[in-house]
Amino acid sequence: MKKEETVEYNAATYWRLLKYTKPYMVRLTIGILAGFLIGGSLFGSFMMLPSLFSGIEFSTNSDAQADKDAAELCRAVENAPTEEAKIAVLKNKLKPKKKSKVDEEVEKINSVLSKVGLKSLQVSYDHGNIVFATKEKVYLSFPAETAAGKMTWQFFSIFCIGFVLLWALKNVATYINHYCMRWVGQKVVSDMREEIFCKLINQSTSFYGKMDVGQLISRCTNDIGAIESSVSHVIADATRCPIEIIACAAAVVYAGVQYGSWTLPLILFGGLPICILPLILLGRKIRKIYRRSYEGIAVVFSRMHEVFTGINVVKAYHAEEREAERFRKSNNHYLRTVIRAIRAQLLMSPLMETVSVACTLAFLIYSYSQDAPISVLAQMLAPCLLAYRPIKDLAKVTTYIQRSMAAADRYFQIIDMDTSVKESPNPVALKEFQDRIAFKDVSFSYDERKILDGITFDIPKGSVVAVVGPTGSGKTTIANLIARFYDCTSGEILIDGKNVKDIAIADLRKMIGVVSQEAILFNDSVADNISYGMPEATREQIIYAAKQANAHDFIVDGRHPEGYETLAGEKGFRFSGGEKQRISIARAILRNPPILILDEATSALDTVTERLVQDALNNVMAERTVFAIAHRLSTIRNADLILVIDNGKIIERGNHEELIAKGGRYKQLCDTQFK
């Protein structure tokens, strides 16, 4: 259990995902800079709040405050015991008047003008008016304060306009940030989708013997889909939210410094860890649950793939209800896991919201007890309220990250798995087959089970070598070793004296054509299926190959109105078994390989169709070196060499007449089959 959690919460997975953003650093940088611009404009907006609220606060409370100050002064003078004490109270209370808000703003404007190189232009405050002027000329003058000392609506509107402009700048920067980050997120996922597809098609044949196709499809669809929905949001919000939160925190600290109190900011920041507590408690749980849910949906996909692939067997044994019940159990198990994940995910926001509201109310109670003015409260609470959304988005980011990491763990399991046949560091070119294929003491094991043991034989150029034997004796394995779908465990396989492990894989595969017992057609046109191994082939070449394979007539005789443009359908369901075999043979003829591997293509056909397919095989075998896996012994009577395989060993070899004369296993097989 501990080992599983170590893998599950490995932080390296996060950084490994981030490496996929490296090719898109320019756009990523633009998005991050836009995020800083969001924080800057947000902070600027908060700096304007005291000016906005001080005007309102002064206009609504100035008279009452003046009366209150006068009453306090009178009481203090009356309570003074002596004349000297009364004079001291008056001196203490009647200090020089503090600068007004307008005076402070004028000083700030002059400081900005000086920094940008406009020292000649000065702003002054003259009898309630703001004046923009140089020594020679007055450029602008407008009222800032009334006779009663209240801020005029004209001056107040300047702050409002500035606030709107800063807010508009924030929204533009938010759009740029979201667009750039979502773009990067989509490109990252697109690259990952291509990577896993290329990884899977380059895995060895043994890999597909061990893996469930439904599981692989789930990892390429559901897991990548989960990463896609997560990464797009995570990259955008993870770069924007922290900057917004920092801007809000800086505004709160600045307000505390201005007010001369560190207590209020500390109370606000003290509530932040409590707000984040639900993220810590639920984050890992969400990831663990989602990991199980992805495993569950993989099982669902696997059941669907198996049933749809074997639908004829299901119907033949009237097993629809049984399969529906099995699927229902798998589907319900997945549903329960998803519901658990949804419960944990949806619980996070309400918990954060409740904690945030409680902390805010506690702050208001304390501020009220300290007689904090409304302008200070506004400057502190506004950033806190606006920080709630990025904190909440950051909670979603945490959920998305846990969800995507659960999928990423499964994704990287496939990426890190490498069963592909390795190309030699310095591969030898093979442009032409000239002499022979030689097996020298070849052995092969699969999952510690020995399949072939000490196989030795030659296939001279232009000859036909056939191999017979019971099912599971290793016949198909020999063919797979020639094409290097696997590598032998020991011994050597030589083509023209060169070890197949040293030959460039592309050159080796160009020399070999395969016609298997189960003809595989893709859901594409007949012409594209025939030219699959030679995409550059002309229509004339395709038709010639089809004629050689006895396929042209059924393609154009009207049974398939679209002729060579007829779509084959899923696994070629539009064609009969014999038609699929002849299209497959046409594919091999068009490729025109010097070496041909035949996994008896006529064993499952009726007599008439077998004759047509056998004629096509005779055409494709002409002037080629052939290795044939024989199920019907009548098709290999004329082979130059027949190998009898049993339990991975060659027990007999010779031509048909020689083996019959020996009276051994081959004669027994012939007697059994022809009897």
XYZ file of C-alpha atoms in Angstrom:
675
model
C 0.000 0.000 0.000
C 2.799 2.391 0.836
C 4.515 1.639 -2.422
C 1.330 2.467 -4.357
C 0.922 5.829 -2.604
C 4.571 6.688 -3.254
C 3.960 6.298 -6.976
C 0.555 7.931 -6.824
C 1.718 11.148 -5.199
C 5.100 11.394 -6.856
C 5.731 15.123 -7.362
C 7.906 14.357 -10.406
C 4.709 13.745 -12.375
C 3.804 17.452 -12.044
C 7.168 18.607 -13.384
C 7.135 16.004 -16.121
C 3.830 17.370 -17.390
C 5.185 20.923 -17.288
C 8.077 19.927 -19.571
C 5.578 19.560 -22.388
C 5.118 23.357 -22.330
C 8.782 24.014 -23.188
C 8.268 24.348 -27.007
C 5.656 27.045 -26.383
C 7.602 29.267 -23.985
C 6.978 32.473 -26.006
C 3.203 32.243 -25.730
C 3.496 30.972 -22.173
C 5.632 34.002 -21.281
C 3.089 36.371 -22.854
C 0.364 34.764 -20.753
C 2.431 35.040 -17.561
C 3.243 38.712 -18.268
C -0.464 39.317 -18.808
C -0.989 37.723 -15.391
C 1.423 40.223 -13.822
C -0.464 43.015 -15.586
C -3.669 41.686 -14.010
C -2.055 41.902 -10.584
C -0.658 45.401 -11.234
C -3.949 46.848 -12.455
C -5.788 45.165 -9.587
C -3.355 46.650 -7.062
C -3.730 50.101 -8.690
C -7.496 49.826 -8.419
C -7.221 49.053 -4.714
C -4.960 52.090 -4.213
C -7.740 54.309 -5.571
C -10.378 52.965 -3.189
C -9.359 55.198 -0.207
C -9.724 58.294 -2.397
C -13.163 57.186 -3.536
C -14.418 56.285 -0.071
C -12.774 59.199 1.713
C -14.801 61.609 -0.418
C -18.015 59.826 0.478
C -17.008 59.425 4.096
C -16.062 63.118 4.405
C -19.206 64.362 2.747
C -21.488 62.263 4.925
C -19.661 62.445 8.256
C -17.673 65.723 8.258
C -20.260 67.888 10.050
C -20.914 65.260 12.691
C -17.184 64.771 13.218
C -16.645 68.555 13.568
C -19.397 68.778 16.194
C -17.919 65.810 18.007
C -14.406 67.352 18.025
C -15.768 70.727 19.285
C -17.691 69.026 22.118
C -14.597 67.087 23.183
C -12.528 70.308 23.184
C -15.095 72.108 25.381
C -15.224 69.254 27.887
C -11.443 69.097 28.050
C -11.136 72.847 28.725
C -13.881 72.784 31.376
C -12.248 69.854 33.153
C -8.827 71.565 33.290
C -8.169 72.651 36.949
C -6.123 75.787 36.268
C -5.753 78.462 33.644
C -2.356 77.109 32.672
C -3.869 73.684 32.182
C -6.671 75.111 30.031
C -4.080 76.875 27.812
C -2.108 73.627 27.522
C -5.238 71.731 26.439
C -6.004 74.345 23.784
C -2.443 74.205 22.452
C -2.556 70.431 22.320
C -5.957 70.198 20.644
C -5.548 73.093 18.225
C -2.546 71.713 16.368
C -1.872 72.793 12.761
C -4.536 71.408 10.488
C -3.649 68.151 8.833
C -3.319 68.132 5.063
C -6.568 67.461 3.277
C -7.053 64.494 0.967
C -6.881 66.835 -2.002
C -3.473 68.166 -0.883
C -2.177 64.628 -0.616
C -3.409 63.713 -4.111
C -1.855 66.899 -5.561
C 1.514 65.942 -4.102
C 1.212 62.446 -5.612
C 0.390 63.873 -9.064
C 3.385 66.244 -8.956
C 5.623 63.345 -7.989
C 4.398 61.298 -10.985
C 4.846 64.251 -13.388
C 8.388 64.707 -12.132
C 9.217 61.020 -12.670
C 7.967 61.037 -16.276
C 10.011 64.139 -17.157
C 7.299 66.830 -16.935
C 8.860 68.916 -14.166
C 7.820 72.189 -15.806
C 4.161 71.221 -15.502
C 2.977 71.574 -11.900
C -0.300 70.914 -10.169
C -1.373 73.249 -7.389
C -4.332 73.645 -5.082
C -5.694 77.164 -4.995
C -8.848 78.085 -3.034
C -10.591 74.781 -3.700
C -9.446 74.515 -7.338
C -6.944 72.126 -8.909
C -4.692 74.010 -11.361
C -2.473 72.445 -14.076
C 0.007 75.134 -15.160
C 3.560 76.044 -16.033
C 5.221 79.313 -15.031
C 3.996 80.897 -18.269
C 0.525 79.457 -18.786
C -2.446 77.880 -17.015
C -3.675 74.803 -18.938
C -6.500 73.528 -16.794
C -8.388 74.533 -13.668
C -11.325 72.762 -12.093
C -12.967 72.719 -8.648
C -11.797 70.052 -6.199
C -13.383 71.082 -2.900
C -16.466 73.030 -1.982
C -16.513 75.841 0.547
C -17.612 73.300 3.152
C -14.488 71.219 2.472
C -16.242 68.414 0.611
C -14.774 66.848 -2.565
C -16.558 68.112 -5.697
C -18.260 65.666 -8.040
C -15.838 66.670 -10.853
C -12.805 65.702 -8.779
C -14.546 62.571 -7.507
C -15.387 61.515 -11.090
C -11.659 61.570 -12.014
C -11.023 58.793 -9.531
C -14.037 56.879 -10.865
C -12.772 57.142 -14.467
C -9.281 56.069 -13.419
C -10.760 53.103 -11.548
C -12.769 52.042 -14.626
C -9.685 52.319 -16.881
C -7.612 50.180 -14.529
C -10.408 47.628 -14.320
C -10.693 47.537 -18.135
C -6.924 46.987 -18.355
C -7.277 44.102 -15.906
C -9.989 42.467 -18.019
C -7.980 42.811 -21.258
C -4.973 41.253 -19.518
C -7.243 38.478 -18.193
C -8.401 37.704 -21.752
C -4.805 37.551 -23.024
C -3.758 35.378 -20.097
C -6.652 32.937 -20.583
C -6.234 32.723 -24.362
C -2.462 32.132 -24.283
C -2.648 29.600 -21.493
C -5.588 27.694 -22.977
C -3.752 27.609 -26.320
C -0.651 26.193 -24.646
C -2.812 23.688 -22.758
C -4.460 22.422 -25.941
C -1.105 22.131 -27.746
C 0.375 20.196 -24.820
C -2.508 17.714 -24.851
C -2.316 17.393 -28.644
C 1.386 16.562 -28.361
C 0.670 14.015 -25.632
C -2.031 12.371 -27.739
C 0.385 12.014 -30.662
C 3.119 10.757 -28.357
C 1.073 7.957 -26.833
C -0.265 6.881 -30.240
C 3.261 6.701 -31.698
C 4.440 4.900 -28.563
C 1.697 2.294 -28.836
C 2.106 1.526 -32.545
C 5.852 1.046 -31.999
C 5.403 -1.472 -29.191
C 6.242 -5.077 -29.999
C 3.719 -7.731 -30.938
C 4.222 -9.361 -27.533
C 2.992 -6.141 -25.885
C -0.398 -6.505 -27.570
C -0.500 -10.138 -26.515
C -0.379 -9.020 -22.876
C -2.430 -5.815 -22.947
C -6.195 -5.477 -23.188
C -7.155 -3.385 -26.217
C -10.088 -1.864 -24.340
C -7.696 -0.687 -21.612
C -5.423 0.904 -24.225
C -8.371 2.676 -25.876
C -9.449 4.003 -22.476
C -5.982 5.388 -21.792
C -5.893 7.081 -25.195
C -9.370 8.592 -24.808
C -10.552 8.979 -21.198
C -7.150 9.538 -19.612
C -6.034 12.001 -22.286
C -9.466 13.675 -22.109
C -9.061 14.142 -18.354
C -5.602 15.629 -18.840
C -6.969 17.842 -21.623
C -9.800 19.351 -19.556
C -7.460 19.801 -16.606
C -4.313 21.142 -18.241
C -6.179 23.834 -20.186
C -7.672 25.237 -16.976
C -4.696 24.565 -14.736
C -2.116 26.440 -16.812
C -4.412 29.474 -17.129
C -5.575 29.654 -13.518
C -2.313 28.547 -11.899
C -0.486 31.508 -13.484
C -3.234 34.079 -12.871
C -4.688 33.255 -9.452
C -1.479 33.504 -7.374
C -0.691 36.919 -8.908
C -4.190 38.203 -8.121
C -3.965 36.857 -4.567
C -0.549 38.497 -4.076
C -1.926 41.814 -5.404
C -4.844 41.621 -2.968
C -2.534 40.743 -0.072
C -0.196 43.630 -0.946
C -3.163 46.021 -0.982
C -4.217 44.840 2.478
C -0.680 45.311 3.851
C -0.428 48.762 2.287
C -3.760 49.775 3.835
C -2.581 48.579 7.239
C 0.634 50.588 6.951
C -1.304 53.693 5.916
C -3.720 53.323 8.811
C -0.880 52.573 11.200
C -2.215 49.218 12.327
C -0.741 45.754 11.765
C -3.479 44.038 13.729
C -6.153 44.240 11.032
C -3.980 42.744 8.209
C -2.760 40.001 10.548
C -6.343 39.022 11.388
C -7.183 38.817 7.677
C -4.087 36.777 6.848
C -4.719 34.539 9.839
C -7.913 33.343 8.195
C -6.129 32.416 4.926
C -4.683 29.066 6.148
C -8.134 28.148 7.443
C -9.606 28.866 3.982
C -6.985 26.635 2.342
C -7.535 23.812 4.839
C -10.241 22.101 2.690
C -7.757 21.975 -0.217
C -5.235 20.121 1.911
C -7.780 17.726 3.409
C -9.612 16.822 0.195
C -6.924 17.193 -2.494
C -5.194 13.840 -2.142
C -8.458 12.027 -1.563
C -9.825 13.396 -4.849
C -6.774 12.218 -6.789
C -6.952 8.735 -5.307
C -10.660 8.413 -6.107
C -10.215 9.680 -9.679
C -7.395 7.216 -10.237
C -9.789 4.408 -9.338
C -12.470 5.905 -11.567
C -10.130 5.835 -14.590
C -9.354 2.205 -13.865
C -13.104 1.597 -13.654
C -13.933 3.208 -16.988
C -11.083 1.224 -18.564
C -12.838 -1.960 -17.431
C -16.100 -0.665 -18.934
C -14.352 0.027 -22.265
C -12.753 -3.403 -22.157
C -16.121 -5.124 -21.691
C -17.646 -3.150 -24.554
C -14.726 -3.946 -26.876
C -14.807 -7.675 -26.076
C -18.564 -8.008 -26.514
C -18.762 -5.994 -29.742
C -15.794 -7.877 -31.205
C -17.323 -11.240 -30.357
C -20.958 -10.296 -30.956
C -21.587 -13.387 -33.114
C -20.524 -15.678 -30.271
C -22.695 -13.731 -27.816
C -25.748 -14.126 -30.053
C -24.996 -17.740 -30.964
C -25.060 -18.723 -27.284
C -27.953 -16.374 -26.453
C -25.767 -14.639 -23.864
C -27.104 -11.099 -24.293
C -28.651 -10.966 -20.823
C -25.551 -12.417 -19.177
C -23.277 -9.924 -20.914
C -25.661 -7.062 -20.108
C -25.529 -8.049 -16.428
C -21.711 -8.213 -16.447
C -21.569 -4.818 -18.118
C -24.093 -3.426 -15.627
C -21.878 -4.491 -12.713
C -18.769 -2.906 -14.251
C -20.684 0.259 -15.102
C -22.204 0.546 -11.612
C -18.788 0.078 -9.997
C -17.447 2.938 -12.131
C -20.519 5.060 -11.300
C -20.026 4.613 -7.544
C -16.389 5.677 -7.838
C -17.283 8.781 -9.857
C -20.031 9.745 -7.376
C -17.488 9.556 -4.535
C -15.141 11.836 -6.494
C -17.969 14.284 -7.228
C -18.951 14.400 -3.535
C -15.396 15.252 -2.493
C -14.990 17.769 -5.309
C -18.284 19.587 -4.656
C -17.635 19.692 -0.912
C -14.504 21.789 -1.384
C -16.119 25.075 -2.502
C -18.870 25.199 0.177
C -16.296 24.516 2.895
C -14.042 27.297 1.626
C -16.987 29.672 1.263
C -18.242 29.011 4.805
C -14.790 29.482 6.306
C -14.214 32.671 4.269
C -17.527 34.240 5.341
C -16.833 33.386 8.997
C -13.363 34.942 8.832
C -14.726 38.092 7.150
C -17.418 38.553 9.812
C -14.864 38.069 12.589
C -12.744 40.768 10.979
C -15.722 43.170 10.774
C -16.546 42.615 14.450
C -13.007 43.402 15.493
C -12.802 46.442 13.170
C -16.080 47.773 14.572
C -14.736 47.437 18.098
C -11.647 49.483 17.106
C -13.683 52.294 15.438
C -11.882 51.768 12.107
C -13.117 54.287 9.465
C -15.054 53.081 6.430
C -12.270 54.082 3.990
C -9.793 51.767 5.764
C -12.317 48.945 5.937
C -13.076 49.385 2.250
C -9.403 49.332 1.331
C -8.905 46.109 3.302
C -12.138 44.257 2.669
C -12.394 44.952 -1.075
C -9.121 43.097 -1.822
C -10.230 40.256 0.455
C -13.579 39.935 -1.289
C -11.940 40.064 -4.707
C -9.304 37.555 -3.573
C -12.083 35.075 -2.825
C -12.616 34.279 -6.509
C -8.949 33.502 -7.329
C -8.703 31.486 -4.108
C -11.800 29.557 -5.169
C -10.354 29.113 -8.677
C -7.162 27.903 -7.058
C -9.269 25.313 -5.236
C -10.572 24.165 -8.617
C -6.997 24.125 -9.896
C -6.098 21.782 -7.045
C -9.002 19.518 -7.982
C -8.037 19.607 -11.639
C -4.404 18.874 -10.806
C -5.304 15.879 -8.637
C -7.657 14.666 -11.349
C -5.142 15.133 -14.152
C -2.302 13.617 -12.136
C -4.363 10.469 -11.611
C -4.728 10.246 -15.394
C -1.112 11.317 -15.987
C 0.168 8.477 -13.791
C -1.581 5.983 -16.078
C -0.426 7.889 -19.171
C 3.238 7.798 -18.151
C 2.983 4.080 -17.352
C 2.441 3.528 -21.077
C 5.044 6.108 -22.137
C 7.668 4.529 -19.870
C 6.892 1.028 -21.132
C 9.165 0.148 -24.039
C 8.807 -3.298 -25.598
C 9.616 -2.145 -29.121
C 12.115 -4.041 -31.238
C 15.302 -1.982 -30.989
C 17.066 -0.755 -34.110
C 20.827 -1.305 -34.202
C 22.835 1.900 -33.494
C 24.555 1.394 -36.871
C 22.024 -0.534 -38.984
C 23.141 -2.378 -42.102
C 21.314 -1.519 -45.329
C 19.544 -4.352 -47.186
C 18.390 -3.175 -50.604
C 18.173 -6.592 -52.324
C 17.667 -10.216 -51.293
C 20.262 -12.322 -53.094
C 21.037 -15.633 -51.362
C 19.193 -17.217 -48.447
C 17.534 -16.975 -45.038
C 19.272 -19.065 -42.384
C 18.153 -20.077 -38.879
C 21.098 -21.148 -36.690
C 20.228 -22.821 -33.381
C 17.391 -20.346 -32.738
C 15.482 -20.460 -29.448
C 12.671 -18.209 -28.265
C 10.932 -17.881 -24.908
C 7.774 -15.973 -24.053
C 7.044 -15.165 -20.406
C 9.631 -17.746 -19.304
C 7.923 -20.402 -21.459
C 10.131 -21.814 -24.205
C 8.362 -21.738 -27.585
C 11.250 -22.662 -29.923
C 14.276 -24.757 -29.012
C 17.361 -25.051 -31.251
C 15.751 -24.425 -34.655
C 18.179 -24.690 -37.592
C 17.281 -24.607 -41.328
C 17.888 -22.639 -44.562
C 15.480 -21.045 -47.042
C 17.421 -20.583 -50.317
C 16.290 -17.783 -52.604
C 13.422 -18.826 -54.861
C 12.491 -21.875 -52.795
C 9.309 -22.718 -50.910
C 9.746 -23.886 -47.324
C 6.670 -25.049 -45.444
C 6.237 -25.787 -41.752
C 3.559 -28.059 -40.317
C 2.682 -29.179 -36.835
C -0.006 -29.115 -34.165
C -1.445 -25.885 -32.831
C 0.932 -24.157 -30.414
C 4.019 -25.911 -31.722
C 5.727 -22.622 -32.713
C 4.977 -22.340 -36.460
C 3.742 -18.726 -36.379
C 6.583 -17.751 -34.042
C 9.125 -18.721 -36.715
C 7.346 -16.451 -39.206
C 7.300 -13.589 -36.678
C 11.031 -13.994 -36.080
C 11.774 -13.764 -39.811
C 9.853 -10.467 -40.009
C 11.435 -9.467 -36.677
C 8.178 -8.860 -34.879
C 10.104 -10.447 -32.003
C 13.803 -11.022 -31.372
C 15.026 -14.560 -30.735
C 16.226 -15.362 -27.229
C 19.358 -17.104 -28.507
C 20.891 -18.154 -31.813
C 20.953 -16.178 -35.060
C 18.646 -15.453 -37.978
C 20.617 -14.411 -41.061
C 19.518 -12.902 -44.359
C 22.299 -12.981 -46.927
C 24.698 -13.568 -44.049
C 23.539 -10.501 -42.107
C 21.919 -10.851 -38.692
C 18.367 -9.504 -38.834
C 19.104 -7.575 -35.610
C 21.743 -5.577 -37.504
C 19.590 -4.836 -40.570
C 17.666 -1.572 -40.737
C 14.072 -2.421 -39.767
C 12.634 -0.375 -42.641
C 14.786 -2.278 -45.181
C 13.887 -5.641 -43.620
C 10.136 -5.003 -43.697
C 10.292 -3.809 -47.328
C 11.730 -7.198 -48.267
C 8.886 -9.137 -46.634
C 5.209 -9.513 -47.479
C 2.718 -11.248 -45.183
C -0.592 -12.916 -46.045
C -2.177 -14.103 -42.820
C -4.975 -16.536 -42.111
C -7.128 -13.687 -40.769
C -7.272 -11.010 -43.468
C -7.212 -7.550 -41.879
C -8.907 -4.712 -43.742
C -9.119 -1.115 -42.517
C -12.273 0.974 -42.668
C -11.111 2.641 -45.852
C -11.694 2.227 -49.575
C -10.770 -1.003 -51.381
C -8.118 0.882 -53.363
C -6.542 2.272 -50.180
C -6.541 -1.170 -48.568
C -4.757 -2.694 -51.557
C -2.208 0.146 -51.714
C -1.643 0.187 -47.917
C 1.932 -1.048 -48.293
C 2.598 1.157 -51.323
C 0.647 4.444 -50.935
C 2.205 5.959 -54.074
C 0.781 3.229 -56.361
C -1.276 4.322 -59.377
C -4.829 3.119 -60.001
C -3.539 0.969 -62.904
C -1.079 -0.793 -60.587
C -3.831 -1.368 -58.000
C -6.160 -2.887 -60.616
C -3.372 -5.135 -61.952
C -2.654 -6.440 -58.448
C -6.388 -7.049 -57.889
C -6.609 -9.032 -61.153
C -3.611 -11.151 -60.136
C -5.348 -11.861 -56.818
C -8.668 -12.816 -58.526
C -10.270 -9.835 -56.776
C -11.002 -7.449 -59.646
C -14.208 -9.164 -60.801
C -16.092 -9.053 -57.482
C -14.958 -5.452 -56.930
C -16.471 -4.154 -60.206
C -19.278 -6.642 -61.025
C -21.947 -4.547 -59.302
C -22.079 -6.266 -55.923
C -20.213 -3.239 -54.603
C -21.583 -0.243 -56.575
C -18.739 2.082 -55.625
C -16.125 -0.322 -56.972
C -12.618 0.467 -55.788
C -13.991 3.363 -53.683
C -16.199 1.036 -51.618
C -15.523 1.426 -47.901
C -14.556 -1.897 -46.321
C -16.268 -1.114 -43.005
C -15.153 -2.180 -39.547
C -12.687 -5.073 -40.026
C -13.943 -5.397 -43.630
C -17.466 -6.496 -42.631
C -18.841 -5.564 -46.116
C -16.857 -8.390 -47.693
C -16.956 -12.153 -47.327
C -14.016 -14.119 -45.964
C -12.803 -15.101 -49.443
C -13.122 -11.523 -50.734
C -11.133 -10.176 -47.799
C -8.419 -12.774 -48.386
C -8.103 -11.841 -52.058
C -7.873 -8.122 -51.227
C -5.178 -9.012 -48.711
C -3.306 -11.020 -51.357
C -3.632 -8.114 -53.814
C -1.994 -5.932 -51.149
C 0.965 -8.338 -51.008
C 1.217 -8.578 -54.820
C 1.290 -4.784 -55.169
C 4.047 -4.541 -52.563
C 6.003 -7.055 -54.682
C 8.293 -8.321 -51.869
C 11.055 -10.823 -52.644
C 10.254 -12.766 -49.427
C 6.712 -13.917 -48.750
C 5.284 -15.307 -45.504
C 2.018 -17.227 -45.876
C -0.021 -18.152 -42.832
C -2.353 -20.573 -44.657
C -5.009 -18.302 -46.063
C -7.416 -20.983 -47.302
C -8.088 -23.078 -44.205
C -11.383 -21.378 -43.337
C -12.837 -21.109 -46.859
C -15.278 -23.168 -48.847
C -14.043 -25.292 -51.751
C -14.895 -22.866 -54.582
C -13.484 -19.836 -52.792
C -10.426 -21.852 -51.755
C -9.675 -22.580 -55.418
C -9.851 -18.852 -56.277
C -7.668 -17.883 -53.307
C -5.189 -20.683 -54.017
C -4.858 -19.530 -57.630
C -4.190 -16.022 -56.325
C -1.580 -17.411 -53.927
C 0.110 -19.240 -56.781
C 0.367 -15.915 -58.598
C 1.881 -14.157 -55.616
C 4.293 -17.032 -54.911
C 5.730 -17.009 -58.434
C 9.464 -16.196 -58.464
C 9.506 -15.421 -54.760
C 11.084 -16.975 -51.682
C 8.201 -18.353 -49.626
C 7.866 -19.449 -46.017
C 4.470 -21.102 -45.641
C 2.644 -22.139 -42.485
C 0.495 -25.060 -43.609
C -2.806 -26.148 -42.128
C -4.094 -27.960 -45.217
C -1.299 -30.281 -46.278
C -2.638 -30.437 -49.839
C -1.339 -26.897 -50.413
C 2.323 -27.789 -49.693
C 2.856 -31.000 -51.691
C 5.198 -29.139 -54.050
C 7.232 -27.361 -51.352
C 11.009 -27.702 -51.682
C 11.357 -28.339 -47.944
C 8.780 -29.307 -45.344
C 9.584 -28.907 -41.641
C 7.573 -30.799 -39.040
C 7.512 -28.915 -35.716
C 6.431 -30.317 -32.360
C 6.953 -28.665 -28.949
C 9.241 -26.055 -30.495
C 11.623 -28.539 -32.139
C 12.076 -29.774 -35.712
C 11.358 -33.504 -35.583
C 11.293 -34.170 -39.349
C 12.443 -32.441 -42.532
C 12.357 -33.210 -46.259
C 10.029 -32.894 -49.245
C 6.589 -34.508 -49.457
C 7.735 -37.808 -50.973
C 10.680 -38.177 -48.572
C 8.535 -37.570 -45.504
C 5.825 -39.976 -46.677
C 8.484 -42.607 -47.246
C 9.805 -42.154 -43.704
C 6.412 -43.082 -42.307
C 6.797 -40.684 -39.397
C 4.716 -37.836 -37.947
C 4.152 -36.142 -41.326
C 2.682 -39.340 -42.800
C 0.416 -39.635 -39.756
C -0.808 -36.066 -40.285
C -1.448 -36.750 -43.984
C -3.282 -39.980 -43.278
C -5.439 -38.279 -40.648
C -6.282 -35.281 -42.831
C -6.856 -37.049 -46.155
C -8.688 -39.989 -44.603
